[in-house]
Short mmCIF file of C-alpha atoms in Angstrom, two decimals:
data_model
loop_
_atom_site.label_atom_id
_atom_site.label_comp_id
_atom_site.label_asym_id
_atom_site.label_seq_id
_atom_site.Cartn_x
_atom_site.Cartn_y
_atom_site.Cartn_z
CA UNK A 1 -17.23 3.46 -11.25
CA UNK A 2 -16.97 1.32 -8.11
CA UNK A 3 -13.78 -0.71 -7.64
CA UNK A 4 -13.79 -4.10 -5.97
CA UNK A 5 -12.44 -3.71 -2.46
CA UNK A 6 -12.03 -5.40 0.90
CA UNK A 7 -13.22 -2.92 3.49
CA UNK A 8 -11.55 -2.98 6.88
CA UNK A 9 -14.57 -4.41 8.68
CA UNK A 10 -14.83 -7.22 6.11
CA UNK A 11 -11.16 -8.18 5.81
CA UNK A 12 -10.10 -11.76 6.68
CA UNK A 13 -7.49 -12.07 9.45
CA UNK A 14 -4.39 -12.06 7.22
CA UNK A 15 -5.49 -8.95 5.34
CA UNK A 16 -6.75 -7.33 8.54
CA UNK A 17 -3.29 -7.75 10.06
CA UNK A 18 -1.69 -6.07 7.04
CA UNK A 19 -4.21 -3.24 7.26
CA UNK A 20 -3.25 -2.72 10.91
CA UNK A 21 0.45 -2.57 10.01
CA UNK A 22 -0.22 -0.08 7.22
CA UNK A 23 -2.18 2.14 9.61
CA UNK A 24 0.48 1.96 12.30
CA UNK A 25 3.42 2.63 9.98
CA UNK A 26 1.79 5.58 8.20
CA UNK A 27 -0.05 7.16 11.12
CA UNK A 28 -3.21 7.09 9.01
CA UNK A 29 -6.20 5.62 10.88
CA UNK A 30 -7.86 4.19 7.77
CA UNK A 31 -6.82 2.08 4.80
CA UNK A 32 -7.06 3.91 1.50
CA UNK A 33 -9.00 2.64 -1.50
CA UNK A 34 -5.95 1.58 -3.50
CA UNK A 35 -4.88 -0.85 -0.76
CA UNK A 36 -8.43 -2.09 -0.23
CA UNK A 37 -8.59 -2.84 -3.95
CA UNK A 38 -5.16 -4.50 -4.15
CA UNK A 39 -6.25 -6.71 -1.24
CA UNK A 40 -8.73 -8.38 -3.61
CA UNK A 41 -5.78 -9.72 -5.65
CA UNK A 42 -4.30 -12.78 -3.95
CA UNK A 43 -0.77 -12.22 -2.72
CA UNK A 44 -0.45 -8.62 -3.94
CA UNK A 45 -0.96 -6.74 -0.68
CA UNK A 46 1.54 -8.91 1.29
CA UNK A 47 4.07 -8.36 -1.52
CA UNK A 48 3.42 -4.62 -1.51
CA UNK A 49 3.72 -4.33 2.27
CA UNK A 50 7.11 -6.07 2.24
CA UNK A 51 8.29 -3.74 -0.52
CA UNK A 52 7.26 -0.47 1.12
CA UNK A 53 7.80 -1.32 4.77
CA UNK A 54 11.44 -0.10 5.08
CA UNK A 55 10.89 3.54 4.01
CA UNK A 56 7.67 3.66 6.03
CA UNK A 57 9.41 2.52 9.19
CA UNK A 58 12.79 4.27 8.92
CA UNK A 59 11.39 7.80 8.62
CA UNK A 60 12.49 8.42 5.03
CA UNK A 61 8.94 8.33 3.68
CA UNK A 62 7.87 10.88 6.28
CA UNK A 63 10.71 13.13 5.16
CA UNK A 64 9.88 13.09 1.45
CA UNK A 65 6.17 13.38 2.23
CA UNK A 66 6.77 16.71 3.97
CA UNK A 67 9.07 17.82 1.17
CA UNK A 68 6.46 17.03 -1.48
CA UNK A 69 3.64 18.77 0.39
CA UNK A 70 5.73 21.93 0.74
CA UNK A 71 6.59 21.97 -2.98
CA UNK A 72 3.04 21.79 -4.36
CA UNK A 73 1.78 25.11 -5.72
CA UNK A 74 -1.77 26.07 -4.73
CA UNK A 75 -4.02 28.94 -5.81
CA UNK A 76 -4.53 31.71 -3.24
CA UNK A 77 -6.96 30.35 -0.64
CA UNK A 78 -7.96 32.20 2.51
CA UNK A 79 -9.58 30.46 5.48
CA UNK A 80 -13.32 30.21 4.99
CA UNK A 81 -15.16 32.81 7.10
CA UNK A 82 -17.26 31.35 9.90
CA UNK A 83 -20.27 33.11 8.40
CA UNK A 84 -19.95 31.18 5.13
CA UNK A 85 -19.65 27.92 7.05
CA UNK A 86 -22.78 28.71 9.05
CA UNK A 87 -24.66 29.88 5.95
CA UNK A 88 -24.23 26.39 4.49
CA UNK A 89 -26.02 24.97 7.52
CA UNK A 90 -22.89 23.54 9.13
CA UNK A 91 -22.19 23.79 12.85
CA UNK A 92 -19.04 25.30 14.30
CA UNK A 93 -18.30 21.93 15.93
CA UNK A 94 -18.24 20.22 12.52
CA UNK A 95 -15.36 22.33 11.21
CA UNK A 96 -12.52 20.70 13.21
CA UNK A 97 -13.97 17.26 12.49
CA UNK A 98 -13.93 17.96 8.75
CA UNK A 99 -10.39 19.38 9.04
CA UNK A 100 -9.27 16.19 10.82
CA UNK A 101 -10.77 14.09 8.03
CA UNK A 102 -8.96 16.12 5.37
CA UNK A 103 -5.69 15.70 7.33
CA UNK A 104 -6.20 11.93 7.23
CA UNK A 105 -6.65 11.92 3.47
CA UNK A 106 -3.77 14.30 2.88
CA UNK A 107 -1.34 12.12 4.78
CA UNK A 108 -2.66 8.97 3.14
CA UNK A 109 -2.63 10.40 -0.37
CA UNK A 110 0.87 11.85 -0.07
CA UNK A 111 2.13 8.56 1.37
CA UNK A 112 0.54 6.44 -1.32
CA UNK A 113 1.46 8.73 -4.19
CA UNK A 114 5.16 8.59 -3.33
CA UNK A 115 5.40 4.91 -2.41
CA UNK A 116 3.22 3.60 -5.23
CA UNK A 117 4.94 5.82 -7.78
CA UNK A 118 8.23 4.30 -6.65
CA UNK A 119 6.73 0.82 -7.05
CA UNK A 120 5.30 1.68 -10.47
CA UNK A 121 8.55 3.07 -11.81
CA UNK A 122 10.42 0.03 -10.51
CA UNK A 123 7.96 -2.40 -12.10
CA UNK A 124 8.10 -0.47 -15.39
CA UNK A 125 11.89 -0.58 -15.36
CA UNK A 126 12.10 3.21 -15.54
CA UNK A 127 15.62 4.36 -14.63
CA UNK A 128 15.70 6.41 -11.43
CA UNK A 129 16.61 10.06 -11.88
CA UNK A 130 19.20 11.54 -9.49
CA UNK A 131 17.38 12.95 -6.47
CA UNK A 132 18.35 14.52 -3.13
CA UNK A 133 18.50 11.88 -0.39
CA UNK A 134 15.34 11.62 1.69
CA UNK A 135 15.45 13.38 5.05
CA UNK A 136 14.43 11.12 7.92
CA UNK A 137 11.74 12.24 10.34
CA UNK A 138 10.35 10.58 13.43
CA UNK A 139 7.25 8.46 12.79
CA UNK A 140 4.17 10.70 12.96
CA UNK A 141 1.54 10.35 15.64
CA UNK A 142 -1.65 8.59 14.62
CA UNK A 143 -4.28 11.00 13.35
CA UNK A 144 -7.79 10.96 14.85
CA UNK A 145 -10.02 8.23 13.47
CA UNK A 146 -12.70 9.51 11.09
CA UNK A 147 -16.32 8.34 10.98
CA UNK A 148 -17.01 5.21 8.91
CA UNK A 149 -16.79 5.58 5.14
CA UNK A 150 -20.29 5.63 3.61
CA UNK A 151 -21.21 3.59 0.57
CA UNK A 152 -22.33 5.60 -2.42
CA UNK A 153 -25.35 3.38 -2.99
CA UNK A 154 -26.69 3.99 0.51
CA UNK A 155 -26.67 7.81 0.28
CA UNK A 156 -29.89 9.72 -0.45
CA UNK A 157 -30.12 10.16 -4.24
CA UNK A 158 -29.60 13.93 -4.15
CA UNK A 159 -26.52 13.67 -1.96
CA UNK A 160 -25.11 10.82 -4.06
CA UNK A 161 -25.56 12.98 -7.16
CA UNK A 162 -23.62 15.82 -5.51
CA UNK A 163 -20.75 13.46 -4.64
CA UNK A 164 -20.73 12.15 -8.20
CA UNK A 165 -20.75 15.73 -9.53
CA UNK A 166 -17.56 16.43 -7.60
CA UNK A 167 -16.00 13.26 -9.01
CA UNK A 168 -17.07 14.27 -12.54
CA UNK A 169 -14.72 17.26 -12.36
CA UNK A 170 -11.87 14.76 -12.71
CA UNK A 171 -10.81 12.92 -15.85
CA UNK A 172 -11.30 9.43 -14.39
CA UNK A 173 -14.29 7.34 -13.40
CA UNK A 174 -13.36 6.54 -9.78
CA UNK A 175 -15.25 8.41 -7.05
CA UNK A 176 -12.49 9.69 -4.72
CA UNK A 177 -13.08 8.43 -1.19
CA UNK A 178 -12.62 11.91 0.30
CA UNK A 179 -15.70 13.17 -1.53
CA UNK A 180 -17.68 10.17 -0.34
CA UNK A 181 -16.47 10.63 3.23
CA UNK A 182 -17.48 14.30 3.22
CA UNK A 183 -21.07 13.17 2.72
CA UNK A 184 -21.18 12.66 6.50
CA UNK A 185 -21.89 16.40 6.44
CA UNK A 186 -24.61 16.52 3.76
CA UNK A 187 -24.26 20.26 3.09
CA UNK A 188 -20.57 19.98 2.19
CA UNK A 189 -20.56 18.37 -1.28
CA UNK A 190 -22.84 21.08 -2.67
CA UNK A 191 -20.97 23.93 -0.95
CA UNK A 192 -17.41 22.91 -1.89
CA UNK A 193 -17.29 24.17 -5.50
CA UNK A 194 -18.32 27.67 -4.46
CA UNK A 195 -15.84 27.77 -1.60
CA UNK A 196 -12.88 26.22 -3.41
CA UNK A 197 -13.17 28.22 -6.65
CA UNK A 198 -10.21 27.47 -8.97
CA UNK A 199 -9.09 24.52 -6.86
CA UNK A 200 -11.97 22.47 -8.30
CA UNK A 201 -11.99 23.80 -11.86
CA UNK A 202 -11.33 20.89 -14.27
CA UNK A 203 -8.56 22.75 -16.11
CA UNK A 204 -6.82 23.62 -12.86
CA UNK A 205 -7.21 20.03 -11.63
CA UNK A 206 -5.47 18.75 -14.77
CA UNK A 207 -2.61 21.25 -14.52
CA UNK A 208 -2.12 20.58 -10.81
CA UNK A 209 -2.16 16.84 -11.46
CA UNK A 210 0.67 17.11 -13.98
CA UNK A 211 2.78 19.31 -11.71
CA UNK A 212 2.17 17.08 -8.68
CA UNK A 213 3.06 13.97 -10.66
CA UNK A 214 6.42 15.44 -11.72
CA UNK A 215 7.27 16.33 -8.12
CA UNK A 216 6.10 12.94 -6.84
CA UNK A 217 8.24 11.05 -9.35
CA UNK A 218 11.34 12.88 -8.12
CA UNK A 219 10.55 12.01 -4.50
CA UNK A 220 9.71 8.44 -5.47
CA UNK A 221 13.09 8.02 -7.13
CA UNK A 222 14.75 9.26 -3.93
CA UNK A 223 13.04 6.39 -2.07
CA UNK A 224 13.52 3.60 -4.58
CA UNK A 225 16.80 2.32 -3.08
CA UNK A 226 14.92 1.62 0.16
CA UNK A 227 12.24 -0.59 -1.40
CA UNK A 228 12.52 -4.28 -0.52
CA UNK A 229 10.17 -6.33 -2.73
CA UNK A 230 10.28 -10.05 -1.83
CA UNK A 231 10.87 -11.18 -5.40
CA UNK A 232 8.62 -10.55 -8.40
CA UNK A 233 5.06 -9.36 -7.93
CA UNK A 234 2.64 -12.37 -7.87
CA UNK A 235 2.38 -13.25 -11.58
CA UNK A 236 -1.32 -14.09 -11.59
CA UNK A 237 -2.15 -10.47 -10.78
CA UNK A 238 1.00 -8.59 -11.77
CA UNK A 239 -0.42 -6.94 -14.88
CA UNK A 240 -3.70 -6.01 -13.18
CA UNK A 241 -1.91 -4.65 -10.12
CA UNK A 242 0.45 -2.53 -12.22
CA UNK A 243 -2.49 -1.23 -14.27
CA UNK A 244 -4.41 -0.04 -11.21
CA UNK A 245 -1.28 1.36 -9.54
CA UNK A 246 -0.58 3.27 -12.75
CA UNK A 247 -4.12 4.61 -12.84
CA UNK A 248 -4.02 5.76 -9.24
CA UNK A 249 -0.54 7.27 -9.35
CA UNK A 250 -1.02 9.05 -12.67
CA UNK A 251 -4.55 10.37 -12.14
CA UNK A 252 -6.60 9.58 -9.03
CA UNK A 253 -4.10 10.42 -6.28
CA UNK A 254 -2.23 13.34 -7.91
CA UNK A 255 -5.64 14.89 -8.56
CA UNK A 256 -6.56 14.72 -4.90
CA UNK A 257 -3.27 15.78 -3.28
CA UNK A 258 -3.50 19.48 -4.29
CA UNK A 259 -7.25 19.50 -3.63
CA UNK A 260 -6.80 18.09 -0.14
CA UNK A 261 -4.01 20.54 0.71
CA UNK A 262 -6.14 23.41 -0.58
CA UNK A 263 -9.19 22.30 1.37
CA UNK A 264 -7.09 22.21 4.52
CA UNK A 265 -6.23 25.88 4.00
CA UNK A 266 -9.92 26.68 3.63
CA UNK A 267 -10.69 24.85 6.86
CA UNK A 268 -8.09 26.68 8.96
CA UNK A 269 -9.76 28.81 11.64
CA UNK A 270 -11.15 31.87 9.90
#
């Protein structure tokens, strides 16, 4: 399933300015799919930016992001041997570039999972559970910019099928952008299941999703006092925005957080 989105190169000036502020505040050099989709709903992205700006800028989001990443349990994963990387037809120079891309998605997914879970629970009226106060960290440096995000429909059919096969391991119908982005290295989508083993098994994905969601809700509640929504969410799109935020925070993003962290272990120098 392809979601409507406003890509960065296509964004009108007002949305482009919000994209720039999101990138700067998070240290993520791209705008993730959830924000590109919410930008198609008039008034929603400006409302969301106002709501999440304080914890992004005061260092508290960075603190809970590190705390969440450290708490997520992963299967044993050793760095991929250089021989296995080469056997897949990938160059040694590609490995740090792929690792940089995974770092970008890990930071973006952790950021969005915590902030959007906090927004979701606030919109639902869910009482906040007691949580340790968020530690405050200095704003992170901007990560290296990745290559442009391909479009699924422009990939060669065989490569597109491999990307879709990775997405089919998940319960939803959205193709995660990380899988699409990895198609810049055409050998990767086919090689990943063999390298990642249990990390990409559907049963393990579901269990890791549930565990990650529980941890993220605790960190989200720690941040909720810092949210500053400028009034109610725009009513014309409130229900649709909450529905997609719910979908992403309950399935799409908590699926990809453990996978991204595990892939980063595989990509460490072997």
